[in-house]
Amino acid sequence: SQQGEEDPQALSIQEGENATMNCSYKTSINNLQWYRQNSGRGLVHLILIRSNEREKHSGRLRVTLDTSKKSSSLLITASRAADTASYFCATAPMNRDDKIIFGKGTRLHILP
Amino acid sequence: GAGVSQTPSNKVTEKGKYVELRCDPISGHTALYWYRQSLGQGPEFLIYFQGTGAADDSGLPNDRFFAVRPEGSVSTLKIQRTERGDSAVYLCASSFLQSSYNEQFFGPGTRLTVL
């Protein structure tokens, strides 16, 4: 089963623009994580935000979390060609701290 | 250091055959996870190990799927009587501990094709 649902499913933007992806989930969580998957390569962990945090930054990444709306957003600023990838949110359910559940992902394409 | 490795990278088999997929986690990582990823979907949890024991196998689709980790390091995912619907990329990940707060490190996956 998949708890998180990313929106949009696919996104194309010009290099240098900002990219925003959203994730909605159904049940209460301990934390929410974002992963990136390049074509033909494995998943890479980007950032984790705890349920008691509202915003977190890492380099060009900014993640927000709204537990009242059960949603999160990932913002990538000043996009680069290398940011072309699929991005997945993964949630750790409140009653299960030992595993994470992935959404279906957003496919991001950066146009040169 | 070395990351998570998976072998083979590709496996083509015929319907009804038995296959084994291997995962070598990062040295010292006690938790090991198996996921299955179909085209256009996110990784779907199958099973995870804490040490040698399967802590949660609730994601295994049926009894044709089985996984072991006898020495608490390398793990093998075994699929009996393969079906075309088993075709997917099988991902392995490891983390230092089984807590979701510990980052999972993923291998490149094994692409399984059942003809």
PDB file of N, CA and C in Angstrom, chain A residues 4 6 12 17 24-26 30 38 51 63-64 71 73-74 82-83 88-90 103 105:
ATOM      1  N   GLY A   4       1.555   8.055   0.642  1.00  0.00           N
ATOM      2  CA  GLY A   4       1.766   9.391   0.116  1.00  0.00           C
ATOM      3  C   GLY A   4       1.343   9.480  -1.339  1.00  0.00           C
ATOM      4  N   GLU A   6       1.984  12.159  -4.520  1.00  0.00           N
ATOM      5  CA  GLU A   6       2.649  13.372  -4.957  1.00  0.00           C
ATOM      6  C   GLU A   6       1.834  14.071  -6.046  1.00  0.00           C
ATOM      7  N   SER A  12       7.578  19.843 -15.931  1.00  0.00           N
ATOM      8  CA  SER A  12       8.685  20.281 -16.773  1.00  0.00           C
ATOM      9  C   SER A  12       8.866  21.779 -16.581  1.00  0.00           C
ATOM     10  N   GLU A  17      14.609  27.970 -13.107  1.00  0.00           N
ATOM     11  CA  GLU A  17      13.344  28.211 -12.412  1.00  0.00           C
ATOM     12  C   GLU A  17      13.279  27.357 -11.152  1.00  0.00           C
ATOM     13  N   SER A  24       0.689  14.569  -0.329  1.00  0.00           N
ATOM     14  CA  SER A  24      -0.381  14.457   0.662  1.00  0.00           C
ATOM     15  C   SER A  24      -0.389  13.038   1.198  1.00  0.00           C
ATOM     16  N   TYR A  25      -0.751  12.888   2.448  1.00  0.00           N
ATOM     17  CA  TYR A  25      -0.763  11.569   3.064  1.00  0.00           C
ATOM     18  C   TYR A  25      -2.019  11.416   3.914  1.00  0.00           C
ATOM     19  N   LYS A  26      -2.265  10.201   4.369  1.00  0.00           N
ATOM     20  CA  LYS A  26      -3.581   9.919   4.951  1.00  0.00           C
ATOM     21  C   LYS A  26      -3.584   9.806   6.471  1.00  0.00           C
ATOM     22  N   ASN A  30       5.253  10.080  12.060  1.00  0.00           N
ATOM     23  CA  ASN A  30       6.396  10.459  12.886  1.00  0.00           C
ATOM     24  C   ASN A  30       7.294  11.437  12.127  1.00  0.00           C
ATOM     25  N   ASN A  38      17.283   9.089  -9.879  1.00  0.00           N
ATOM     26  CA  ASN A  38      17.682   9.377 -11.246  1.00  0.00           C
ATOM     27  C   ASN A  38      17.456   8.148 -12.099  1.00  0.00           C
ATOM     28  N   SER A  51       7.637  15.440  12.567  1.00  0.00           N
ATOM     29  CA  SER A  51       6.238  15.867  12.636  1.00  0.00           C
ATOM     30  C   SER A  51       6.071  17.162  13.422  1.00  0.00           C
ATOM     31  N   VAL A  63      11.815  22.194   2.421  1.00  0.00           N
ATOM     32  CA  VAL A  63      10.676  21.317   2.672  1.00  0.00           C
ATOM     33  C   VAL A  63       9.788  21.956   3.719  1.00  0.00           C
ATOM     34  N   THR A  64       8.485  21.897   3.473  1.00  0.00           N
ATOM     35  CA  THR A  64       7.525  22.336   4.474  1.00  0.00           C
ATOM     36  C   THR A  64       6.626  21.167   4.846  1.00  0.00           C
ATOM     37  N   SER A  71       0.033  17.356   4.616  1.00  0.00           N
ATOM     38  CA  SER A  71       0.684  17.627   3.343  1.00  0.00           C
ATOM     39  C   SER A  71       2.073  18.189   3.560  1.00  0.00           C
ATOM     40  N   SER A  73       5.525  19.946   1.083  1.00  0.00           N
ATOM     41  CA  SER A  73       5.986  20.403  -0.221  1.00  0.00           C
ATOM     42  C   SER A  73       7.507  20.396  -0.246  1.00  0.00           C
ATOM     43  N   LEU A  74       8.029  20.141  -1.445  1.00  0.00           N
ATOM     44  CA  LEU A  74       9.471  20.191  -1.689  1.00  0.00           C
ATOM     45  C   LEU A  74       9.715  21.262  -2.739  1.00  0.00           C
ATOM     46  N   ALA A  82      20.817  18.627 -13.779  1.00  0.00           N
ATOM     47  CA  ALA A  82      21.055  17.443 -12.952  1.00  0.00           C
ATOM     48  C   ALA A  82      19.931  17.155 -11.977  1.00  0.00           C
ATOM     49  N   ASP A  83      19.008  18.102 -11.829  1.00  0.00           N
ATOM     50  CA  ASP A  83      17.859  17.867 -10.940  1.00  0.00           C
ATOM     51  C   ASP A  83      16.794  17.016 -11.610  1.00  0.00           C
ATOM     52  N   PHE A  88      10.235  11.325  -4.630  1.00  0.00           N
ATOM     53  CA  PHE A  88       9.248  10.575  -3.849  1.00  0.00           C
ATOM     54  C   PHE A  88       9.206  11.091  -2.425  1.00  0.00           C
ATOM     55  N   CYS A  89       8.002  11.225  -1.908  1.00  0.00           N
ATOM     56  CA  CYS A  89       7.892  11.434  -0.472  1.00  0.00           C
ATOM     57  C   CYS A  89       7.659  10.080   0.187  1.00  0.00           C
ATOM     58  N   ALA A  90       8.123   9.941   1.398  1.00  0.00           N
ATOM     59  CA  ALA A  90       7.965   8.699   2.157  1.00  0.00           C
ATOM     60  C   ALA A  90       7.605   9.074   3.583  1.00  0.00           C
ATOM     61  N   GLY A 103       5.301   7.267  -1.711  1.00  0.00           N
ATOM     62  CA  GLY A 103       4.268   7.660  -2.645  1.00  0.00           C
ATOM     63  C   GLY A 103       4.654   7.269  -4.063  1.00  0.00           C
ATOM     64  N   GLY A 105       5.380   9.352  -6.602  1.00  0.00           N
ATOM     65  CA  GLY A 105       6.447  10.169  -7.154  1.00  0.00           C
ATOM     66  C   GLY A 105       6.008  11.239  -8.130  1.00  0.00           C
TER      67      GLY A 105
END
